[in-house]
XYZ file of C-alpha atoms in Angstrom:
574
model
C -0.120 -0.297 -0.122
C 1.553 3.301 -0.847
C 2.242 6.193 2.019
C 0.244 8.959 1.611
C 1.525 12.297 1.013
C -1.089 14.088 3.781
C -1.672 12.667 7.017
C -5.159 11.378 8.650
C -5.556 15.003 9.995
C -5.104 16.861 7.225
C -7.346 14.486 5.529
C -9.791 14.988 8.198
C -9.819 18.742 7.122
C -10.226 19.402 4.134
C -13.213 18.608 1.665
C -13.406 15.552 -0.296
C -10.457 14.217 0.690
C -10.659 11.580 -2.199
C -9.359 13.974 -4.511
C -5.991 13.480 -3.405
C -5.051 9.914 -2.269
C -5.224 7.981 -5.825
C -6.022 4.000 -6.035
C -8.925 4.219 -8.121
C -9.710 1.611 -10.124
C -7.847 1.443 -13.243
C -5.344 3.647 -11.746
C -1.488 2.307 -12.401
C 0.878 2.087 -10.087
C 4.422 0.821 -10.650
C 7.860 0.401 -8.701
C 9.531 4.002 -9.629
C 13.292 2.062 -9.270
C 12.122 0.223 -12.467
C 11.317 2.756 -14.836
C 13.283 4.883 -16.883
C 10.945 8.202 -17.141
C 8.618 9.329 -14.526
C 5.738 11.828 -16.008
C 3.008 13.468 -14.332
C 0.494 14.037 -16.770
C -1.500 17.479 -14.809
C -5.005 19.096 -16.104
C -4.847 22.851 -13.855
C -8.418 22.424 -12.502
C -10.048 20.960 -9.630
C -10.053 17.181 -9.767
C -13.342 16.572 -10.382
C -12.902 18.254 -14.268
C -9.695 16.852 -14.151
C -10.931 13.593 -14.017
C -13.310 14.412 -17.080
C -11.122 15.074 -19.627
C -10.477 12.671 -22.474
C -7.238 13.636 -23.854
C -5.619 12.827 -20.118
C -7.085 9.856 -20.219
C -5.465 9.195 -23.639
C -1.878 10.396 -22.648
C -2.635 8.506 -19.420
C -2.848 4.647 -20.757
C -0.739 4.937 -23.979
C 2.275 6.568 -21.764
C 1.548 3.700 -19.149
C 1.503 1.003 -21.741
C 5.480 1.771 -22.088
C 7.137 -0.124 -19.504
C 10.344 1.852 -19.298
C 7.291 4.841 -18.128
C 5.218 5.884 -15.352
C 2.533 8.305 -16.172
C 1.202 9.665 -12.938
C -1.591 12.457 -12.606
C -1.701 15.627 -10.308
C -4.759 18.483 -10.549
C -4.948 21.761 -9.024
C -5.978 21.516 -4.826
C -8.579 23.375 -3.905
C -8.135 26.352 -1.811
C -8.511 24.757 1.653
C -5.460 22.064 0.965
C -3.762 24.989 -1.099
C -3.124 26.672 2.787
C -2.112 23.805 4.081
C 0.128 23.032 1.448
C 2.144 26.330 1.917
C 2.029 26.699 5.675
C 3.543 23.313 6.383
C 5.475 23.337 2.892
C 4.676 20.162 1.662
C 5.316 20.028 -2.105
C 2.604 19.385 -4.601
C 2.837 15.606 -5.121
C 1.268 13.239 -7.958
C -1.771 10.545 -7.537
C -0.175 7.126 -8.017
C 3.073 7.570 -6.226
C 2.166 10.157 -3.341
C 5.846 11.790 -4.445
C 6.356 15.609 -4.935
C 5.997 16.491 -8.562
C 9.112 18.107 -8.716
C 10.905 14.687 -8.214
C 9.322 13.486 -11.503
C 11.415 13.707 -15.012
C 8.137 15.662 -17.236
C 5.544 17.364 -15.758
C 3.287 17.885 -19.216
C 0.620 20.342 -18.471
C -2.672 20.428 -20.685
C -4.057 23.719 -21.747
C -7.578 23.381 -22.497
C -8.724 27.441 -21.808
C -7.366 30.645 -21.301
C -9.251 30.558 -17.916
C -7.074 28.178 -16.193
C -3.745 30.026 -17.085
C -3.593 30.841 -13.284
C -3.804 27.440 -12.473
C -0.832 26.487 -13.921
C 1.624 28.934 -11.805
C -0.300 27.947 -9.087
C 0.702 24.273 -9.956
C 3.984 25.182 -10.231
C 4.233 27.144 -6.822
C 2.792 24.201 -5.075
C 5.491 21.421 -6.593
C 8.125 24.115 -5.776
C 8.922 24.521 -9.769
C 10.512 27.859 -10.308
C 8.031 29.857 -11.829
C 9.884 30.592 -15.058
C 11.647 28.014 -17.640
C 14.838 30.251 -17.257
C 15.129 29.854 -13.759
C 14.730 26.216 -13.854
C 18.388 23.926 -13.769
C 18.656 19.781 -13.978
C 17.114 19.423 -11.023
C 13.994 20.190 -11.833
C 11.349 18.306 -14.576
C 10.893 19.424 -18.298
C 7.279 21.384 -18.398
C 5.328 20.613 -21.292
C 2.258 22.424 -22.441
C 0.020 20.850 -24.696
C -4.033 21.287 -25.779
C -5.691 23.947 -27.591
C -3.878 26.480 -26.184
C -0.518 26.095 -27.365
C -1.804 27.366 -31.044
C -1.148 30.834 -28.975
C 1.926 29.926 -26.470
C 3.261 33.418 -26.516
C 1.156 34.742 -23.556
C 2.577 31.847 -21.374
C 5.836 30.928 -23.088
C 8.041 31.786 -20.225
C 6.927 29.505 -18.291
C 7.219 26.296 -20.308
C 10.413 24.483 -21.636
C 8.518 23.173 -24.741
C 5.021 22.699 -26.047
C 3.654 20.209 -28.093
C 1.341 21.227 -30.480
C -1.178 18.912 -32.140
C -2.530 15.909 -31.474
C -0.552 14.155 -28.479
C -0.686 10.225 -30.099
C 1.732 11.357 -32.868
C 5.488 12.611 -31.155
C 5.362 11.769 -27.172
C 7.151 8.393 -28.061
C 10.301 9.928 -30.064
C 10.369 12.903 -27.436
C 10.347 9.947 -24.383
C 13.360 7.889 -26.496
C 15.265 11.344 -26.814
C 15.320 11.915 -23.260
C 15.891 8.172 -22.600
C 18.849 8.215 -24.548
C 20.218 11.445 -23.904
C 19.753 11.501 -19.772
C 21.659 7.531 -20.430
C 24.369 10.051 -21.702
C 24.810 12.515 -19.196
C 23.147 15.349 -21.447
C 22.457 18.698 -20.151
C 18.793 20.033 -19.999
C 19.828 22.474 -23.006
C 21.276 20.149 -24.817
C 17.887 18.185 -24.617
C 15.561 20.718 -25.528
C 17.842 21.546 -28.269
C 17.749 18.420 -29.636
C 14.046 18.157 -28.918
C 12.763 21.283 -31.158
C 14.420 19.033 -33.666
C 11.194 16.197 -33.344
C 7.803 17.155 -35.352
C 5.395 19.010 -32.879
C 7.913 20.403 -30.486
C 8.203 24.455 -29.877
C 10.985 25.442 -28.103
C 10.115 28.974 -26.850
C 13.880 29.613 -25.224
C 15.314 28.752 -29.408
C 13.491 31.384 -30.815
C 13.068 34.758 -30.625
C 10.466 37.033 -31.436
C 10.146 40.420 -33.180
C 6.815 42.164 -32.767
C 4.930 45.150 -34.544
C 3.646 47.826 -32.808
C 0.183 46.393 -32.099
C 1.767 43.459 -30.162
C 0.944 41.275 -33.046
C 4.416 39.041 -34.471
C 6.417 40.826 -36.961
C 9.566 38.281 -36.724
C 9.746 34.681 -35.841
C 13.265 33.461 -36.007
C 15.208 30.080 -34.730
C 18.722 30.819 -32.721
C 20.204 27.796 -34.243
C 20.190 26.962 -37.930
C 19.342 23.462 -37.195
C 16.552 24.271 -35.346
C 13.069 24.087 -37.292
C 11.468 27.253 -38.865
C 8.177 26.446 -38.687
C 6.521 24.060 -35.885
C 4.092 21.659 -37.823
C 1.183 20.599 -35.606
C 0.540 16.364 -35.525
C -2.499 14.927 -36.666
C -3.656 11.159 -36.046
C -4.205 9.781 -39.835
C -6.143 6.611 -38.843
C -8.315 6.990 -35.792
C -9.460 3.408 -36.091
C -5.891 2.157 -34.955
C -5.014 4.904 -32.795
C -4.740 3.945 -28.891
C -7.815 4.517 -26.774
C -8.236 3.133 -22.906
C -9.417 0.085 -22.911
C -10.108 0.746 -18.518
C -10.372 4.359 -18.092
C -9.853 5.628 -14.591
C -12.974 5.543 -12.297
C -12.823 7.985 -9.620
C -13.681 7.476 -5.882
C -16.104 10.918 -6.015
C -18.633 11.702 -9.292
C -16.812 13.686 -11.481
C -18.368 16.167 -14.009
C -18.441 13.912 -16.922
C -19.334 10.456 -14.811
C -19.566 8.101 -17.674
C -17.638 6.387 -20.502
C -16.607 8.416 -22.807
C -16.392 6.804 -26.725
C -14.861 9.092 -29.177
C -16.481 8.573 -32.521
C -14.785 10.833 -34.567
C -12.179 13.586 -34.709
C -12.785 17.076 -36.410
C -15.805 18.875 -37.913
C -17.173 18.887 -41.352
C -18.626 22.489 -40.471
C -16.946 26.187 -40.430
C -18.465 28.354 -37.679
C -16.651 31.015 -37.305
C -15.458 30.949 -33.718
C -14.106 28.035 -33.513
C -11.121 26.874 -32.925
C -11.317 23.031 -32.358
C -13.625 22.572 -35.841
C -10.841 24.809 -37.481
C -7.685 22.854 -35.746
C -8.558 19.298 -35.866
C -9.244 18.955 -39.613
C -9.664 16.869 -41.200
C -12.587 14.983 -40.161
C -11.847 11.619 -39.286
C -13.991 8.575 -38.537
C -13.362 5.607 -36.259
C -14.178 2.107 -37.869
C -17.538 1.627 -36.184
C -16.193 -2.314 -35.321
C -13.547 -0.895 -33.242
C -15.982 1.385 -31.357
C -18.230 -1.360 -30.835
C -15.301 -3.350 -29.080
C -14.119 -0.841 -26.989
C -18.060 0.315 -25.752
C -18.479 -3.530 -24.479
C -14.855 -3.339 -23.296
C -15.029 -0.051 -21.191
C -18.261 -0.656 -19.741
C -17.084 -3.933 -18.109
C -14.002 -2.341 -16.809
C -15.778 0.607 -14.972
C -19.212 -0.085 -14.014
C -20.466 2.799 -15.838
C -23.644 3.245 -16.401
C -23.981 5.311 -19.299
C -22.100 5.736 -22.349
C -21.459 9.069 -24.044
C -20.682 9.302 -28.135
C -17.668 11.774 -27.967
C -17.120 14.308 -31.096
C -17.533 18.110 -32.090
C -20.620 17.090 -34.322
C -22.352 13.425 -33.311
C -24.685 13.374 -35.771
C -22.383 13.818 -38.493
C -20.921 10.402 -38.260
C -21.398 8.657 -40.839
C -22.182 4.800 -39.228
C -24.186 6.203 -36.461
C -27.555 4.261 -36.711
C -25.330 1.178 -36.846
C -23.063 1.933 -33.926
C -26.805 3.425 -31.844
C -28.425 0.150 -32.563
C -25.395 -1.991 -31.748
C -25.613 -0.376 -28.313
C -29.255 -0.572 -27.789
C -29.239 -4.462 -28.616
C -26.053 -5.262 -26.270
C -27.106 -3.083 -23.515
C -30.990 -3.842 -23.512
C -32.464 -4.392 -20.097
C -28.936 -3.659 -18.356
C -29.817 0.124 -17.526
C -27.268 1.350 -19.539
C -27.773 4.823 -21.034
C -27.360 6.830 -23.979
C -25.641 10.153 -24.145
C -25.739 11.553 -27.640
C -23.989 15.576 -27.177
C -23.037 17.666 -29.886
C -25.713 17.002 -32.481
C -26.878 18.821 -35.343
C -30.455 19.771 -35.129
C -30.534 19.352 -38.814
C -29.118 16.947 -38.888
C -30.333 14.494 -36.506
C -31.964 11.195 -37.226
C -35.290 10.464 -36.507
C -34.698 6.614 -36.891
C -31.515 7.000 -34.243
C -33.708 9.003 -32.100
C -36.952 6.111 -32.318
C -34.258 2.915 -31.222
C -32.954 4.868 -28.667
C -36.394 5.290 -27.083
C -36.284 1.749 -26.098
C -34.114 2.318 -23.451
C -33.338 4.765 -20.527
C -33.014 8.312 -21.485
C -30.672 11.380 -20.590
C -31.252 14.539 -21.561
C -30.255 15.744 -25.650
C -27.058 18.292 -25.810
C -28.052 21.305 -28.788
C -25.947 24.194 -29.611
C -27.749 26.357 -31.254
C -24.748 28.587 -29.810
C -27.557 32.355 -30.954
C -31.234 33.349 -29.884
C -31.477 35.389 -33.203
C -31.202 34.152 -36.536
C -29.423 37.480 -37.660
C -26.558 36.474 -35.005
C -26.835 32.690 -36.287
C -25.898 34.028 -39.746
C -22.828 36.095 -38.445
C -20.920 33.088 -36.649
C -22.315 30.859 -39.363
C -24.330 28.359 -37.663
C -26.569 27.554 -40.655
C -29.507 27.183 -38.133
C -32.725 28.270 -38.767
C -35.470 28.448 -36.215
C -38.066 26.092 -38.518
C -34.750 23.550 -38.262
C -34.239 24.099 -34.932
C -37.727 23.495 -33.301
C -38.274 20.675 -36.011
C -35.642 18.594 -34.321
C -36.310 19.365 -30.934
C -39.977 18.154 -31.709
C -38.235 14.798 -33.141
C -37.026 14.800 -30.296
C -39.827 14.918 -28.400
C -41.492 12.605 -30.296
C -38.813 10.221 -29.940
C -39.312 10.413 -25.793
C -37.473 12.366 -24.864
C -38.490 15.754 -22.202
C -34.989 16.969 -21.181
C -32.677 18.957 -23.339
C -29.476 21.761 -22.957
C -28.830 24.447 -25.361
C -25.571 25.558 -25.453
C -25.296 29.482 -26.822
C -22.720 32.142 -26.149
C -22.810 35.628 -25.091
C -20.330 38.218 -26.365
C -20.362 37.305 -29.814
C -19.560 39.802 -32.735
C -22.462 42.059 -33.495
C -24.192 41.061 -30.338
C -27.182 42.758 -29.192
C -29.252 43.095 -26.615
C -32.666 41.900 -28.956
C -30.448 38.629 -29.660
C -29.505 38.298 -25.848
C -33.216 38.822 -25.410
C -33.862 35.726 -28.382
C -32.342 33.083 -26.060
C -34.797 32.506 -23.182
C -37.253 33.570 -26.486
C -36.310 30.280 -28.372
C -35.912 28.029 -25.052
C -39.453 28.985 -25.189
C -40.556 28.110 -28.693
C -39.072 24.707 -27.990
C -41.161 24.146 -24.583
C -44.335 25.174 -26.452
C -43.150 22.540 -29.254
C -43.270 19.784 -26.576
C -46.401 21.276 -25.089
C -48.316 20.224 -29.097
C -47.854 16.823 -28.521
C -50.604 15.102 -26.572
C -50.475 14.806 -23.435
C -50.887 11.273 -23.605
C -48.291 10.596 -25.440
C -45.674 12.820 -23.314
C -43.288 12.099 -20.949
C -43.548 14.131 -18.025
C -43.156 17.384 -17.713
C -40.379 19.272 -20.496
C -37.175 20.627 -18.839
C -35.317 23.218 -20.811
C -31.947 23.950 -19.534
C -29.517 26.765 -21.095
C -25.894 26.741 -21.109
C -24.291 30.254 -21.278
C -20.762 31.020 -21.910
C -18.479 33.963 -23.004
C -16.930 34.493 -26.480
C -13.223 34.492 -26.431
C -11.300 34.905 -29.648
C -9.487 31.994 -30.711
C -6.926 31.930 -32.720
C -6.720 29.807 -36.470
C -10.242 31.637 -36.713
C -12.112 33.673 -38.672
C -12.904 35.637 -35.439
C -9.647 35.210 -34.430
C -8.680 39.534 -34.546
C -12.049 40.472 -33.056
C -11.363 41.892 -29.835
C -14.178 43.193 -28.719
C -13.052 44.968 -25.761
C -12.249 48.754 -26.982
C -8.230 49.508 -25.982
C -9.544 53.200 -25.079
C -11.024 51.890 -21.263
C -8.649 51.190 -18.585
C -8.695 48.495 -15.709
C -8.833 50.107 -12.330
C -7.682 48.653 -8.631
C -9.243 49.284 -5.620
C -7.581 48.880 -2.085
C -10.129 45.943 -1.136
C -8.525 44.067 -4.733
C -11.712 43.688 -6.185
C -11.020 44.622 -9.685
C -13.661 47.190 -11.948
C -13.805 49.226 -15.223
C -13.628 52.583 -15.598
C -16.570 54.207 -16.834
C -18.085 51.248 -17.764
C -20.327 49.914 -14.637
C -23.130 48.460 -16.396
C -21.915 45.627 -18.509
C -19.556 44.729 -14.888
C -22.613 43.499 -12.957
C -23.526 42.319 -15.989
C -21.368 39.108 -16.723
C -18.247 40.352 -14.562
C -16.157 38.027 -12.463
C -13.315 37.727 -10.803
C -11.501 33.830 -10.612
C -9.597 32.353 -7.742
C -6.624 33.778 -7.543
C -3.518 32.777 -6.565
C -0.227 33.467 -5.194
C 2.810 33.223 -6.942
C 6.191 34.195 -5.003
C 6.055 37.819 -4.495
C 3.139 37.991 -6.646
C -0.664 37.702 -7.412
C -2.534 37.051 -10.130
C -6.182 37.077 -10.619
C -8.263 36.609 -14.585
C -10.764 38.423 -15.777
C -13.901 37.693 -17.770
C -16.934 39.473 -18.945
C -19.310 40.141 -21.863
C -16.797 42.885 -23.688
C -13.656 41.035 -21.400
C -12.561 37.954 -21.925
C -8.484 38.541 -21.886
C -6.344 36.241 -20.166
C -3.842 36.509 -17.577
C -2.888 40.089 -15.361
C -0.043 39.457 -13.212
C -0.148 42.002 -10.554
C 2.801 43.444 -7.829
C 2.661 42.335 -4.581
C 1.780 45.645 -3.518
C -1.495 45.170 -4.395
C -4.159 43.841 -1.620
C -5.541 40.504 -3.269
C -5.423 38.474 -0.169
C -9.171 38.284 0.150
C -9.492 36.735 -3.175
C -7.241 34.221 -2.453
C -9.242 31.653 -1.006
C -12.369 32.435 -3.180
C -13.464 29.954 -5.801
C -14.545 30.565 -8.909
C -17.876 32.185 -8.016
C -18.756 35.331 -9.440
C -18.298 38.076 -7.594
C -20.191 41.988 -7.667
C -17.012 44.339 -8.107
C -16.925 47.892 -6.282
C -16.246 51.048 -8.457
C -13.239 52.714 -6.427
C -12.007 55.998 -7.314
C -11.328 56.407 -10.468
C -6.850 56.015 -11.671
C -4.835 55.998 -14.540
C -1.293 53.517 -14.674
C 0.430 51.621 -17.013
C -0.424 48.776 -19.851
C 1.828 47.592 -21.269
C 2.223 43.450 -22.756
C 5.111 41.359 -20.563
C 5.366 38.975 -23.477
C 3.210 40.332 -26.478
C 1.103 37.416 -27.661
C 0.881 35.493 -31.315
C -2.779 37.088 -31.241
C -4.314 39.729 -29.348
C -6.902 37.702 -27.586
C -4.716 36.779 -24.666
C -2.597 39.649 -23.074
C -0.231 39.078 -20.457
C -0.279 42.853 -18.706
C 1.679 43.799 -15.804
C 0.495 46.621 -13.037
C 3.591 48.749 -11.906
C 4.415 49.079 -8.391
C 2.240 51.565 -6.302
C -0.705 50.950 -8.792
């Protein structure tokens, strides 16, 4: 039995101690002395969210299939444990070995969204790893960044030793083989990074000189050495059917956000929504063979005991063999209480035939993504859906036996008006009305319509990438209480502004901003600003105050590739 890093006394103090003890079903434990490489995979958010991420499950399974590698996991601790780790000087530890993260060879962090940037620095700080890559020594792990945010790496380039650009199944073996070889030869950290930069998909920021234009966009991007590639090529899995996939995913001790088997049926999307980074960067669309999916579904449900399976993709209803797959799942698991979840459905492509078959089993909710409430705004973002098509698709779902529908919308889209926002509940109401048009004796109980909204953030490599929706003439102001506000724009602040959980890093505090008009990623604040009141906050929204206005300098620490994720530094005395 592995000795826990936390004492019983600490575990009794904190919320949900099962987040930190490891040893879950299907987790992998190896003898650290029998492996050549220890790799800690990190999702920089709380355990329940990180355990729901499919990408880490795939890489965890892939790396642990190597006899010379032990891949472990770590997640951002909740504020209660954060405070204890700082107070008692306990280094952050991995779940499997319960050993300090700083003792590993690699720390790989998946970066799924800009709002988790602060948590990356939290992970480094609690792990007692130098924040900036330039300050790390031969005894520190190599810090790798991966995930969609690496397509705009410059705002966080100073913190990472290297970035993996693209899909992780391709180049990790080559990277680890190189590390193992050079480690045995006694090569230095610097020499390894130099050679790693030659592997397709690997970007080592320290080996490139970046120059910028006056507006903060990149003017030039030149390698420091002649043998370092001028262009970093993203990596793409060409054969999804044969690609590695976990047959025994880890089952958490506590309920995760996505507490089910996730079966990825395809990668990429045939659509062209102008806001969607995933639809652009994961091109081309690649399907998994249905026979492979049938085997995976059976093996994953058997090895986990889950009672629900989710068919995952960017647009599930565009999968060419959806009907055959759903038919198999119904017949195979009929009478066994297994739900089939069909997220990411295009209402205009939804198959009435498929729905008619799924109605024979226990149902969960259906998820649709109109993205905008009004037809005008849906046309702007190239969603390609009309109100008639949406109501027709919802009607087919209701007639198929569903009574729960979740609708995803975005706020702050380009050209959005108040009328566009009002159209969101109006559309949801029209969908509910469509349900009650069905004769009462044919309805499946009461109708439940759930509206979920998120804020638009311009993403790299999308048609909307340059749409900086917050005018540059507005300044940030900071009150002595540590609560943020925007000069001269109070109504918009109160309609959606919030400050995320702040993180203390050495002598600096950082906080993340978000609102309908503002979705910029990172602000680095001097330690003279009193942000201790934010330090123990969760991500619950707080209403900012409007302190006495003041002007101060605003400048990029390292200008980004795209304007959407600016690093700002606030001078002492602000």
